[in-house]
DNA sequence: ATCCTTTAGATTGTATCCAATCACTCGAAA
DNA sequence: TTTCGAGTGATTGGATACAATCTAAAGGAT
């Protein structure tokens, strides 16, 4: 990502960035409360920038604020998780379509490296990491103002749940994912927009349906 | 909409709400600067809640904040407008699909009343008003957490531009829209999800392409 | 004349203090 | 035993004061 936009980052932004990293890394669990005073002490700042940072994270969907009450790490029930996946099915293929024509050969090589790591991943944690990197990198070419935000936000909020749910999945799932990722990679290299869209749609949809099945089995 | 959620509204929220109304009503033009001190005076409050309100509006996409510099009413160039329409094409049909099964007969009657007004609208301003009401009401049945936000946000940010661009459109456009709205209404009454999705997709897409053509003609 | 640097004013960002609100405990009454 | 209500401590919301930063204008050098 070529970011030149903001030269002078306010501390509220810096705090928001660090907190975001922590949340995505799983330091805070969904539903965990964030107390302004504690955060202020942790970041050696007053509550003002903390409050602003929390608002920014709320916009990212990572934090939920309730007035006069507090801030919590956003928690999704399964219905909400499913909804986000349905949105992803519709939106990410578009993002991919807008991206592919602008992917450089350098970026495509990078994608192949990550795909290799993804296909040889042995732990769930590795799989999650490279899966995220791979997909988000395929969108790198898209020059967008809003779509990118929406997509990132969905990946952010579903992150802890992807971790949780992927432990349920059968081994079969990962081999399907493997095949789909390879097909996707080929479509990208051919710059076949329609095919790439179709594969990605199917990929996300299949994952959603499998999760649905598995969680129903559990009750 | 049945909203019971927040009992005790903070003043920052109240300010955000009022500002939002003003912006959508066209009081501030896209690109206009919002100075915190001036807003504070206008709302008889200090800058703290103003700053929070601006952050909330930023999340709504109505305002753009640049650190150490200021806040402006979000301004879209035509490419961004087009992008939002492309997202709408993908996302709103889904919203409609989720909504239709939960539409009550009372709501459907309401829709027919608005459709009648829409079809007999004589001014662009009337058309815009009833068009917005009609479409958003067709989504009323959808029980969603994120999708609704996304859709509302897109209607919000494109509002001033729909006004601007619809003055360019030929009379032909409005008759097409008329026909599509009627087809959509019928599909909704039949609860034909696939058909409704298809019609809505085409409706949004056609509008986008016509706007593209017209603006290219102008230069 | 143009470009760069400096400087003053305006505006945003942060710290601190006080007020408003919430949540929870404790106690009393049914 | 349960339920309701008052009171208290903790936490968030808002006001004010000060610091940091940006912007634009003025002046000097090339």
CSV table of C-alpha atoms in Angstrom, one decimal, chain A residues 85 88-97 100 131 134-136 138-139 151 155 180-181 183-185 187-188 192-207, chain B residues 90:
chain,number,residue,atom,x,y,z
A,85,UNK,CA,-20.4,-13.1,5.0
A,88,UNK,CA,-18.8,-10.2,1.5
A,89,UNK,CA,-20.1,-12.5,-1.2
A,90,UNK,CA,-21.6,-9.6,-3.1
A,91,UNK,CA,-18.9,-6.9,-2.4
A,92,UNK,CA,-15.6,-8.6,-2.6
A,93,UNK,CA,-16.0,-9.9,-6.1
A,94,UNK,CA,-16.6,-6.3,-7.2
A,95,UNK,CA,-13.5,-5.2,-5.4
A,96,UNK,CA,-11.5,-8.0,-7.1
A,97,UNK,CA,-12.9,-6.9,-10.5
A,100,UNK,CA,-7.2,-7.1,-11.2
A,131,UNK,CA,-5.5,-16.3,4.0
A,134,UNK,CA,-3.6,-13.3,0.3
A,135,UNK,CA,-7.1,-12.0,-0.2
A,136,UNK,CA,-6.5,-8.5,0.9
A,138,UNK,CA,-5.6,-9.4,-4.4
A,139,UNK,CA,-7.6,-6.2,-3.8
A,151,UNK,CA,-14.1,-4.7,2.9
A,155,UNK,CA,-12.3,-8.5,7.7
A,180,UNK,CA,-10.2,-22.4,-4.9
A,181,UNK,CA,-7.2,-20.3,-4.0
A,183,UNK,CA,-8.1,-21.4,-9.3
A,184,UNK,CA,-8.4,-17.8,-8.2
A,185,UNK,CA,-4.7,-17.2,-8.6
A,187,UNK,CA,-7.9,-16.4,-13.1
A,188,UNK,CA,-6.0,-13.4,-11.7
A,192,UNK,CA,-10.2,-13.1,-16.4
A,193,UNK,CA,-12.5,-10.8,-14.5
A,194,UNK,CA,-15.7,-12.8,-14.8
A,195,UNK,CA,-14.1,-16.0,-13.8
A,196,UNK,CA,-12.3,-14.5,-10.9
A,197,UNK,CA,-15.5,-13.0,-9.6
A,198,UNK,CA,-17.3,-16.3,-9.9
A,199,UNK,CA,-14.6,-18.2,-8.1
A,200,UNK,CA,-14.4,-15.7,-5.3
A,201,UNK,CA,-18.1,-15.6,-4.8
A,202,UNK,CA,-18.3,-19.4,-4.6
A,203,UNK,CA,-15.3,-19.5,-2.2
A,204,UNK,CA,-16.9,-17.1,0.3
A,205,UNK,CA,-20.4,-18.7,-0.1
A,206,UNK,CA,-19.1,-22.2,0.4
A,207,UNK,CA,-17.3,-21.2,3.6
B,90,UNK,CA,-24.4,-5.5,-5.5
